[in-house]
XYZ file of C-alpha atoms in Angstrom:
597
model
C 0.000 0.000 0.000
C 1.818 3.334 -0.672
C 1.610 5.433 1.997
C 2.656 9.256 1.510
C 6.132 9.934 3.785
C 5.610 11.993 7.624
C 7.199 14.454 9.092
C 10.593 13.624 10.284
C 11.303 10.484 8.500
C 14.102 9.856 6.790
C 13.925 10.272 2.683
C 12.808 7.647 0.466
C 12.918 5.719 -3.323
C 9.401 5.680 -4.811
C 7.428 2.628 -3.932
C 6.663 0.178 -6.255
C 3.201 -1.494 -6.543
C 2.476 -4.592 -4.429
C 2.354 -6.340 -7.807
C 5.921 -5.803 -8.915
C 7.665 -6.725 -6.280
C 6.577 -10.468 -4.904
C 7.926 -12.258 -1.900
C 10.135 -15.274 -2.036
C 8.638 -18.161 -2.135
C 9.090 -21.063 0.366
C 8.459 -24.467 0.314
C 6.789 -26.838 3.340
C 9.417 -26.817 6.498
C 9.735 -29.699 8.482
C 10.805 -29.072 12.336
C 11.696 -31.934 12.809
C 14.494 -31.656 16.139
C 12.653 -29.242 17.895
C 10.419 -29.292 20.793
C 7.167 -30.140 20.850
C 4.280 -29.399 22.801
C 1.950 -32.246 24.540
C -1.059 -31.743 26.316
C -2.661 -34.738 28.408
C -5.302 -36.435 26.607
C -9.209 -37.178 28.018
C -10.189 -40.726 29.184
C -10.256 -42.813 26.980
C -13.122 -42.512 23.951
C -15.506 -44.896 23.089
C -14.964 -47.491 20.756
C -14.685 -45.644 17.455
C -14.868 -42.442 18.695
C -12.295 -39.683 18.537
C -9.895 -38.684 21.107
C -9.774 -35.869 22.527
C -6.715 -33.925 23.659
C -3.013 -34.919 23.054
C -0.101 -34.186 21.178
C -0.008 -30.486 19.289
C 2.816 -31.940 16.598
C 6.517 -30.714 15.511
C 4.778 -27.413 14.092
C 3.856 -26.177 17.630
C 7.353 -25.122 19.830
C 7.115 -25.128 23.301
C 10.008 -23.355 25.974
C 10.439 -22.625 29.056
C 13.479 -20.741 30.738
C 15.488 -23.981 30.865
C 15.716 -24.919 27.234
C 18.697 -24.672 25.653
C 19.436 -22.836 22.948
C 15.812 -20.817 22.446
C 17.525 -17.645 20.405
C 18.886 -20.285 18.286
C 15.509 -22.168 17.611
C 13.858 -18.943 17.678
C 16.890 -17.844 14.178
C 16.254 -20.692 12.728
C 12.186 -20.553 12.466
C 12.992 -16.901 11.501
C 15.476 -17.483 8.638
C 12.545 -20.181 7.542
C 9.618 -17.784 7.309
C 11.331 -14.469 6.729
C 10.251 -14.146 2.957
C 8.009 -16.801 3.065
C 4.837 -14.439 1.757
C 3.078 -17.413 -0.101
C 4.988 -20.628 1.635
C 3.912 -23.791 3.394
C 5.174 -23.507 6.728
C 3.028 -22.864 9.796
C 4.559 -22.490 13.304
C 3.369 -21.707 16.502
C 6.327 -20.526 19.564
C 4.898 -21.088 22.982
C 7.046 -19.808 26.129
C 5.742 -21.672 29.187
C 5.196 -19.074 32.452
C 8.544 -17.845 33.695
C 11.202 -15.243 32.857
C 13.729 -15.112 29.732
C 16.224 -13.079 29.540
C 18.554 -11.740 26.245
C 16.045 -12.790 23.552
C 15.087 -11.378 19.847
C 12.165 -13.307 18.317
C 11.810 -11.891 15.648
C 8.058 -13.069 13.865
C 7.914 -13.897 10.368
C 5.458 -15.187 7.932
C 2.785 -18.006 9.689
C 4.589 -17.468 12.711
C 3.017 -16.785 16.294
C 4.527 -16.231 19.753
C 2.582 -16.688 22.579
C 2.831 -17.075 26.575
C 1.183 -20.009 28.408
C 0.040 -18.171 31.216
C -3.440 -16.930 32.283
C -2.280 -13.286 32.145
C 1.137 -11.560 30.080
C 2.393 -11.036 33.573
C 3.110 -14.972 33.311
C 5.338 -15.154 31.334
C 7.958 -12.188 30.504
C 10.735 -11.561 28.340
C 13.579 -9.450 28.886
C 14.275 -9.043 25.670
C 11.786 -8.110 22.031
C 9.245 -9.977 19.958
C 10.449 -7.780 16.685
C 9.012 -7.374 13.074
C 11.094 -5.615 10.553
C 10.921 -5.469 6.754
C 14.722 -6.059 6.144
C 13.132 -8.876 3.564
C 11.340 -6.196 1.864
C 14.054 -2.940 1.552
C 12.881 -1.672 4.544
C 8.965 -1.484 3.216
C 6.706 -3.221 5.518
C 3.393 -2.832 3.321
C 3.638 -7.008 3.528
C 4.354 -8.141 6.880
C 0.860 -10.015 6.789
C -0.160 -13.399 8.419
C 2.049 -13.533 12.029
C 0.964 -12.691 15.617
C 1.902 -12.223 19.419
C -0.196 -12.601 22.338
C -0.181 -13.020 26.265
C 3.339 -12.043 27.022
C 4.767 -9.075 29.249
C 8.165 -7.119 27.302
C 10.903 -5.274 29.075
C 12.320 -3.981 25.771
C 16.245 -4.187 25.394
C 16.496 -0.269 24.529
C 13.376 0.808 25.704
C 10.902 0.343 22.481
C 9.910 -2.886 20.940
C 9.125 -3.255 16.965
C 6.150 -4.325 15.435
C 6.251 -2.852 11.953
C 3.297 -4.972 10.398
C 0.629 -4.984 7.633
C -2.475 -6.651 7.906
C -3.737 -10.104 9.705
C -1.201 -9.320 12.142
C -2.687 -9.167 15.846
C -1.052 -7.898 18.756
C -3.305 -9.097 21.480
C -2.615 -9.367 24.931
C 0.623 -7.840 25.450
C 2.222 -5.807 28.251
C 5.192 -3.489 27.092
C 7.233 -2.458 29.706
C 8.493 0.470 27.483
C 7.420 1.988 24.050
C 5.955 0.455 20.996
C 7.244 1.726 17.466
C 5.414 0.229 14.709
C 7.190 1.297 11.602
C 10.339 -0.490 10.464
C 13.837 0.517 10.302
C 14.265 3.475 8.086
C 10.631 4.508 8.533
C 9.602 3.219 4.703
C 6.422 2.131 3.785
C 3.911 0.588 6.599
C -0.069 -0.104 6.200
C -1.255 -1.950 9.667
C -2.746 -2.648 12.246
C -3.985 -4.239 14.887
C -4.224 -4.193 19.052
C -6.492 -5.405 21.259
C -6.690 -6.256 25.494
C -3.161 -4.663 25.632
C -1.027 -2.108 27.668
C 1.929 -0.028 26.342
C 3.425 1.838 29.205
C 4.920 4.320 27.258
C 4.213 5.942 24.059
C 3.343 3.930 20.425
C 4.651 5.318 17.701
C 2.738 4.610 14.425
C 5.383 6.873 12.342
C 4.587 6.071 8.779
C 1.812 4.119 9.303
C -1.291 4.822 7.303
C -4.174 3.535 9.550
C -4.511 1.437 12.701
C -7.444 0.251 14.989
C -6.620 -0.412 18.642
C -9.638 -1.398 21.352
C -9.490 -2.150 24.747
C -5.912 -1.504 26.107
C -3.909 0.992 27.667
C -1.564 3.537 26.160
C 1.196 6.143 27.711
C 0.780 8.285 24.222
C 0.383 7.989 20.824
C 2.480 10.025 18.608
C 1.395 10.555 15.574
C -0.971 9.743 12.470
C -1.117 9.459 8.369
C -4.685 8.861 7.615
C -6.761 7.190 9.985
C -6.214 5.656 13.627
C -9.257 4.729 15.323
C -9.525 3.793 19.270
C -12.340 2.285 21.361
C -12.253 1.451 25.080
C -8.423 3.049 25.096
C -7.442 4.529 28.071
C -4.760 7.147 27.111
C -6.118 7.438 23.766
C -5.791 10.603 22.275
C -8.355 13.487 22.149
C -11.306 12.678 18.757
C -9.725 15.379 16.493
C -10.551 13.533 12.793
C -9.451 15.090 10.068
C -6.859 17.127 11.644
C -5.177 15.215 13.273
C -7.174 11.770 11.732
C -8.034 10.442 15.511
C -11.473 8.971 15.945
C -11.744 7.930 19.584
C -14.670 5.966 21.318
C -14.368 5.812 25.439
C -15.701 2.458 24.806
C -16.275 -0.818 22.913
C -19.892 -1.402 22.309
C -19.485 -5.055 22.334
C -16.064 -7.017 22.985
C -14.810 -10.929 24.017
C -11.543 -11.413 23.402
C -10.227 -14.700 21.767
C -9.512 -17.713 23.086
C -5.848 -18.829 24.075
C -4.119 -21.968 24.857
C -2.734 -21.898 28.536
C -0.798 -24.029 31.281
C -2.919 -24.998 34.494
C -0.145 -26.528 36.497
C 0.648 -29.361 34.328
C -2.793 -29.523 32.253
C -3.122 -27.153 28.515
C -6.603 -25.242 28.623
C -8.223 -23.050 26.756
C -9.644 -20.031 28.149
C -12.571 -18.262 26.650
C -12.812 -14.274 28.067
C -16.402 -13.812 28.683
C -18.226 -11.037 26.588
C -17.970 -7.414 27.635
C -20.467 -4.290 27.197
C -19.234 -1.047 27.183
C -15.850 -2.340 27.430
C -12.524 -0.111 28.626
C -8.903 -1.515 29.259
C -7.938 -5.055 29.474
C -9.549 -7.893 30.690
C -6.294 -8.732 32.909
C -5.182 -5.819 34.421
C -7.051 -5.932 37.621
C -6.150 -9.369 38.484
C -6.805 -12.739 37.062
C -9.311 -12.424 33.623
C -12.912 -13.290 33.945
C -13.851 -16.350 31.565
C -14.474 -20.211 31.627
C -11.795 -22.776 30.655
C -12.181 -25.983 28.327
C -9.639 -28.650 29.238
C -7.674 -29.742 26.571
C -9.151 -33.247 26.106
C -12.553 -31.771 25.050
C -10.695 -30.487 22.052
C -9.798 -32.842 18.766
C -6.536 -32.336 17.980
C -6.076 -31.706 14.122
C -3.374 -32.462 12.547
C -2.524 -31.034 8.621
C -3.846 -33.875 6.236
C -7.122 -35.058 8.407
C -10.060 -34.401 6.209
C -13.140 -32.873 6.883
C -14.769 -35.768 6.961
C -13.336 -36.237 10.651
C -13.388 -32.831 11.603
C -16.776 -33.124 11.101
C -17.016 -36.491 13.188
C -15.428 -34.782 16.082
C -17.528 -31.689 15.684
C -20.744 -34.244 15.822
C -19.075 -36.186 19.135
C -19.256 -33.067 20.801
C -15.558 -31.721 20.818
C -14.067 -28.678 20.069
C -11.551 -28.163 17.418
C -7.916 -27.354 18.231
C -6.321 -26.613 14.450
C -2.590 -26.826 14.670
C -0.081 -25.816 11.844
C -0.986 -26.607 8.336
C -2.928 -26.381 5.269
C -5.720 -28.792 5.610
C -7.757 -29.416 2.214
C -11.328 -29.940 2.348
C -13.617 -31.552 -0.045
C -16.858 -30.421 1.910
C -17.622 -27.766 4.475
C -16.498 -28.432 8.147
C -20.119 -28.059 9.717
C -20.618 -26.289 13.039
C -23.812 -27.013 14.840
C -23.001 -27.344 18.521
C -23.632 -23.785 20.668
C -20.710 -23.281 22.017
C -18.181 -24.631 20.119
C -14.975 -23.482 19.815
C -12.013 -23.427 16.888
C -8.988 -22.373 17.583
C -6.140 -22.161 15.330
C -2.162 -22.217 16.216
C 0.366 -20.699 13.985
C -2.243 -19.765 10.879
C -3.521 -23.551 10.058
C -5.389 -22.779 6.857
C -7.995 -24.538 5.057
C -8.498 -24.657 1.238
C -11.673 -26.409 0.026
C -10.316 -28.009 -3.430
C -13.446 -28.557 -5.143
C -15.842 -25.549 -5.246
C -16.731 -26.012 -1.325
C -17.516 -23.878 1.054
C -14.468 -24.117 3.994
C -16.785 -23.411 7.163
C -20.573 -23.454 7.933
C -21.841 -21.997 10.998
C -25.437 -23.270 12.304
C -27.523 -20.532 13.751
C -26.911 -21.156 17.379
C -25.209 -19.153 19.953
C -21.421 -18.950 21.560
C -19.832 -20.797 18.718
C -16.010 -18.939 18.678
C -14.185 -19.148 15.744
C -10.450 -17.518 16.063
C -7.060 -17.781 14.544
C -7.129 -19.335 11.151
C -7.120 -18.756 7.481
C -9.094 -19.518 4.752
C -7.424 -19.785 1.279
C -9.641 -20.084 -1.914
C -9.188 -23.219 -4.103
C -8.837 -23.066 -7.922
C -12.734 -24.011 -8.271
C -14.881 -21.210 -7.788
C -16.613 -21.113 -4.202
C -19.817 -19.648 -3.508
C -18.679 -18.637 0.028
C -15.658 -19.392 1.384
C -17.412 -18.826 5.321
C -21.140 -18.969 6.638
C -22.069 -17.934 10.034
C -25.819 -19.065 10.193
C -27.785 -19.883 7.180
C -29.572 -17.922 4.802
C -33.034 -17.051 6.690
C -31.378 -17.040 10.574
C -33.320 -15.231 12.524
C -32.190 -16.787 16.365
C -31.374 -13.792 18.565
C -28.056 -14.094 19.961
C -27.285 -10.990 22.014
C -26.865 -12.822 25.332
C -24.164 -14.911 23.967
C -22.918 -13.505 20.374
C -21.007 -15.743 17.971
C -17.481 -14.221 17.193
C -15.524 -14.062 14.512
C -11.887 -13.197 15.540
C -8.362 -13.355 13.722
C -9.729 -15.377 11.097
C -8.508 -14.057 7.478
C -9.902 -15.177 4.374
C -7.557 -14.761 1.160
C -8.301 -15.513 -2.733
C -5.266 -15.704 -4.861
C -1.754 -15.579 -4.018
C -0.152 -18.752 -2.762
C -1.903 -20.215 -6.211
C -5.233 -19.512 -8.358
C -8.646 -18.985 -6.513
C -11.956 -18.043 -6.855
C -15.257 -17.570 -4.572
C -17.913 -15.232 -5.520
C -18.934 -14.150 -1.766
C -16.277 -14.795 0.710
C -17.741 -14.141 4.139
C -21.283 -13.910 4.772
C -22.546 -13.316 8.006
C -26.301 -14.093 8.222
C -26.701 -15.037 12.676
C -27.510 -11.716 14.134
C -25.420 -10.432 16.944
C -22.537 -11.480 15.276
C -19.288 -9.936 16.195
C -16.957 -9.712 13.977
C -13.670 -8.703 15.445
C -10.602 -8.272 13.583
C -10.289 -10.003 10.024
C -8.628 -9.054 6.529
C -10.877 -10.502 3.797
C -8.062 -9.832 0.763
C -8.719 -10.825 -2.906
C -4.652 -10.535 -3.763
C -3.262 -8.174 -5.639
C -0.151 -10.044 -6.222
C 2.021 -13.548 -5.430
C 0.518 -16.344 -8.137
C -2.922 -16.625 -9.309
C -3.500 -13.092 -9.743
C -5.521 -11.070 -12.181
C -9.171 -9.701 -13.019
C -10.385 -12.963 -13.712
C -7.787 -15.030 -12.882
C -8.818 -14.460 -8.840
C -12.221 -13.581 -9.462
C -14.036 -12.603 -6.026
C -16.855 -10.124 -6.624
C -17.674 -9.593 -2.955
C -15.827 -9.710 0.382
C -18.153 -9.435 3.394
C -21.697 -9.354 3.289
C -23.888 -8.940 6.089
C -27.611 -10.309 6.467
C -27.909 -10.645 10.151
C -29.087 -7.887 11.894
C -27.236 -6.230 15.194
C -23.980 -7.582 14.137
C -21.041 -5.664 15.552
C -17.922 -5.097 13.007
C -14.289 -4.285 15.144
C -11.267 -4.005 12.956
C -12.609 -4.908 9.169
C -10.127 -4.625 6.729
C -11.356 -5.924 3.377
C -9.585 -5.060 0.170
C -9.567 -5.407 -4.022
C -12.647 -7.168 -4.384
C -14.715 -7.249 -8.413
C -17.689 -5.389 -7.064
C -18.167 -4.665 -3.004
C -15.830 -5.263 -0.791
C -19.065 -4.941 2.066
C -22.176 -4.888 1.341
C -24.346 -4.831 4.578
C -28.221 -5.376 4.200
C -29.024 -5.948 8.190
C -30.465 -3.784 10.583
C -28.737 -2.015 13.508
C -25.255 -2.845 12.108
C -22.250 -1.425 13.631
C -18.624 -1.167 12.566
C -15.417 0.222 14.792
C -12.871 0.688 11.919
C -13.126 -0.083 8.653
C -9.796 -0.438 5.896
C -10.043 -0.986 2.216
C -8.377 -0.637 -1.042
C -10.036 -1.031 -4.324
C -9.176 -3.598 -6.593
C -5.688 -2.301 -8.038
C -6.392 -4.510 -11.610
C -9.391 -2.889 -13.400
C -8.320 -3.629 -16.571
C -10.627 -0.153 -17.550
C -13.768 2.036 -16.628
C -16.452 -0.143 -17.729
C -14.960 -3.142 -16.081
C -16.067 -1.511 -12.907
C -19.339 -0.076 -14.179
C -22.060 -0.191 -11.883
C -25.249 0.598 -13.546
C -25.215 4.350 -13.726
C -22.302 4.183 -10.969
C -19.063 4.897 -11.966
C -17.486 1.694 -9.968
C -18.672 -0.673 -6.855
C -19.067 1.332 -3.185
C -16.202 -0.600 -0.686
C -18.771 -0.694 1.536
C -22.605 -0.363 0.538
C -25.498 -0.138 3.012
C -28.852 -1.727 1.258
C -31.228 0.968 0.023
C -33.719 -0.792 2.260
C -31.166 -0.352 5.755
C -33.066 2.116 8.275
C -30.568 1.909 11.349
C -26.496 1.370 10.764
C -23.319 3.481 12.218
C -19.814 3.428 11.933
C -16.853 5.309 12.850
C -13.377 5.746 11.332
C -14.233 4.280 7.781
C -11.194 4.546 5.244
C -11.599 3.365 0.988
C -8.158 3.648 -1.563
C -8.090 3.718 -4.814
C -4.429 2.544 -6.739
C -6.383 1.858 -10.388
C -2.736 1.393 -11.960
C -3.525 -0.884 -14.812
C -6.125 2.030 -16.074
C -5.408 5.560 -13.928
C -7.803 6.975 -16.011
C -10.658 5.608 -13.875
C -13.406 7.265 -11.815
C -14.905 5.785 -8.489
C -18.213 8.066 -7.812
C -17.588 7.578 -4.000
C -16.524 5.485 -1.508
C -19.204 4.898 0.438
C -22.829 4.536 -0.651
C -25.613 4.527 1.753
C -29.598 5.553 1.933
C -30.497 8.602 3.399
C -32.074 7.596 6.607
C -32.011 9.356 9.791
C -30.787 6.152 11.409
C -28.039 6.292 9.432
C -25.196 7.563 10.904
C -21.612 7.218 9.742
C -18.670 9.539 11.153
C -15.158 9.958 9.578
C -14.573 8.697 6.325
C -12.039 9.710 4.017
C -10.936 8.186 0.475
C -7.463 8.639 -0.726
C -6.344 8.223 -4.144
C -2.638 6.921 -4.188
C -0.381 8.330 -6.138
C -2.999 9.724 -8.788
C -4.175 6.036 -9.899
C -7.592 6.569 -10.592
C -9.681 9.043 -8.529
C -12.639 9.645 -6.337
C -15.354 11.855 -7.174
C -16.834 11.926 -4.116
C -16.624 10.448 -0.616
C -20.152 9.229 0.246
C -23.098 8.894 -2.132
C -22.334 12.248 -3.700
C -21.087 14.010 -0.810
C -17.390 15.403 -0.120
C -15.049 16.670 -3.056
C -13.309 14.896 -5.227
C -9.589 13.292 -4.792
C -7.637 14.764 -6.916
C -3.708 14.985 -8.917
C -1.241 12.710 -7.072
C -0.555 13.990 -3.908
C -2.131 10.904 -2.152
C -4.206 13.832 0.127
C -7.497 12.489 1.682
C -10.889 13.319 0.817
C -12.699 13.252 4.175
C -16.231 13.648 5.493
C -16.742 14.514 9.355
C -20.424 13.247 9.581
C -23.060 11.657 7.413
C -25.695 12.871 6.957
């Protein structure tokens, strides 16, 4: 994503498109030597049954402060997953509770750290948990797909790294010290991400162009590009959008944090937060975090080439699902139809429905908590890629919301693929929280038709709550949201870079698709800190009418949106509907509107 230079940062080489420049490549890394994580298994199942529980496989790394050698494991996953935009390898580093001193992990591609503690406190590192775009000349527009959760930092000089793009959470975390998230140099950077977290001192976003945190604690927050939205922040800065772009809620309508793997004395558990209304600060910082927690034998264990004929199996016997790293390929939908249930991924397991096949289906029950995982398209077309609820689900959920959380849906890229709708959220009360729905824009598989995806999220369900949506370079609408009472926290989008020309993109009498369209028929929706980019570079001659297209009702309320042109690819004549002026020339400036209507 280019991203226009700040103040005070050090001069740079123009930035070529995402499509010029790929990743390496990387092929399928065993880990074979390392150490690997067990967790005690259940009684024994019934005859034919599935187990639950057991061992997490060479993928997932577990320490604690006696192993020897961790900075050299931690290298060696590194130099594996570096450059690895489109690879094979999945890993997941797990500290146990306890104190480490002198260490660098430094998070590449498919790569999360984690502590095994009930709280960050746990489990600390003297030391940093550091993402830099050395692979990338110093442009970190492509540090997707890698996360860190649940540990406490004490920062070797004071101010940890995290110079990320998108799908890259930062949940969970206690720095002891600052939190710069722009890499070395200060190029290119287009996050982000934090959530149930506390910075002591000051985060410095430096060149990046937009970034959503909720529910943590800041000493300061330095500066912004475009747009940084904040909900339930203590420390947040002052709402001052456009000038400075800060949109700040005091809280978070609706939050519950995602699940985590943990150590209870000798026993792995997974604890799920409970939900929150009118949520401020983390869930831990006043002592131990309120939730339940699922041993781990009521989990099936999934391994990379089980089918989902058996995840199904489990899901039917009752247990949850416990994905560890992989690329599983499906030949039918896993089906979800237990309340409750829970999958959790480790280290970005993905699943890739070969034939045409939708990956997940969601039944319209309550409490179900997807979280961690990727979805990758498969060279037959999909009709949806994920369904929470059926078509028609009218259950009302709003004691005990399903959520949707770190789970990242991608068409093209690591190969061809195609689905016409990739999420569609139809159980109201949904919450949505944190995903990056991303038809690419380049790696393999790429091109107007090549990838074709003609919408990213739609929304049926009514009261569904949207925190941290970034959905980019989809055919038509990126979101298209037909439910009532429909809320969104953040929203981040780019328009599909590859138009081959204007009437490509044609939308009746609409110069080009909205990114995100409210139905004509919608009488109550809001949102805050909404941001659509146009980079048309195959035909700069293009138009968008707007951004943003919504009816004109008074329970319509949207506040803070801006559309950028970059670098002069293409334009925008208007912001919403055909309201705000026009981009314009290619000084990347923003178009923004305070307040709609």
């Amino acid at each position: 994503m280019p991203t226009p230079p700040t103040a005070g940062s050090a001069p740079r080489a123009p930035r070529p498109s995402r499509r010029s420049v790929l990743a390496a490549m990387a092929a399928a890394v065993p880990a074979a030597g390392l150490p690997v994580l067990s967790g005690r298994a259940s009684a024994a199942p019934a005859a034919g049954a599935l187990p639950g529980g057991g061992d997490l496989g060479p993928n997932v790394l577990v320490f604690d402060p006696a192993t020897p050698n961790i900075q050299g494991t931690l290298d060696e996953i590194f130099k594996r997953q570096e450059s690895a935009q489109f690879g094979e390898g999945r890993f997941a580093l797990l500290f146990k509770p306890g104190t480490y001193c002198g260490l660098n992990a430094q998070i590449g591609f498919y790569t999360s750290i984690a502590g095994l503690g009930l709280s960050p406190g746990d489990t600390t590192f003297h030391g940093d948990v550091t993402v830099d775009a050395g692979w990338f000349n110093g442009n970190a527009t492509q540090n997707f797909w890698r996360s860190a959760e649940n540990l406490t930092l004490h920062p070797v000089n004071g101010t940890n790294r995290w110079a990320v793009a998108q799908a890259a959470p930062f949940r969970r975390m206690h720095i002891k010290g600052g939190l710069n998230l722009a890499p070395d140099g200060y190029g290119w950077a287009s996050g982000g991400y934090i959530a149930d977290s506390r910075i002591d001192g000051s985060v410095a976003p430096y060149s990046q162009q937009q970034w959503y945190t909720r529910d943590s604690s800041v000493g300061g927050w330095n500066n912004a590009v475009w747009n940084m939205v904040f909900s339930g922040v203590e420390g947040a800065p002052a709402q001052s959008f456009p000038d400075p772009p800060y949109t700040t809620l005091d809280t978070t309508p609706v939050s519950r944090e995602k699940p985590f793997l943990y150590l209870d004395g000798a026993d792995y558990k997974v604890f799920l937060p409970e939900k929150r209304t009118n949520a401020r600060g983390t869930t831990w910082g006043s002592g131990t975090p309120r939730g339940e927690s699922l041993p781990l034998g009521q989990f099936y264990v999934a391994k990379p080439g089980v089918d989902a004929a058996t995840l199904n199996a489990a899901l039917s016997q009752g247990l949850n699902l416990l994905l560890t790293p992989g690329i599983y390929h499906l030949d039918r939908p896993v089906e979800v139809r237990r309340p409750n249930t829970v999958v959790l991924g480790l280290g970005y397991p993905t699943l890739v429905p070969d034939n045409g096949a939708t990956a997940m289906k969601v039944a319209d029950v309550g409490g179900v908590r997807l979280a961690g995982f990727l979805i990758d398209a498969g060279p037959v077309n999909s009709a949806t890629l994920l369904e929470v609820g059926p078509e028609g689900a009218s259950a009302d959920h709003a004691a005990n919301p399903t959520t949707v959380q770190d789970v990242f849906i991608r068409i093209g890229g690591a190969g061809p693929g195609k689905a016409t709708t990739s999420m569609v959220i139809n159980s109201n009360h949904t919450l949505i929280d944190h995903t990056w729905v991303w038809r690419a824009d380049h790696g393999d598989g790429v091109g107007w038709e090549t990838n074709r995806a003609d919408y990213g999220v739609r929304v049926n369900g009514d009261d569904v709550l949207a925190t941290g949506l970034f959905v980019e370079h989809f055919n038509k609408y990126d979101v298209e949201w037909r439910g009532e009472r429909g809320r969104t926290v953040f929203f981040q989008n780019e328009k599909a870079y590859d138009a081959p020309n204007q009437a490509a993109i044609q939308n009746g009498d609409i110069k080009g698709y909205a990114a995100y369209k409210i139905a004509d028929g919608v009488t109550a929706h809001e949102g805050w800190g909404l941001g659509s980019y146009c980079y048309y570079n195959v035909d700069p001659t293009i138009r968008q009418d707007h951004g943003f297209q919504a009816p004109a009702k008074p329970g319509v309320k949207l506040h803070h949106l801006l559309v950028v042109s970059l670098g002069g690819k293409g334009q925008y004549e208007h912001v919403i509907n055909s309201i705000g002026a026009p981009t314009s020339g290619t000084s990347t400036v923003p178009s923004t509107v305070v307040s709609y209507p």
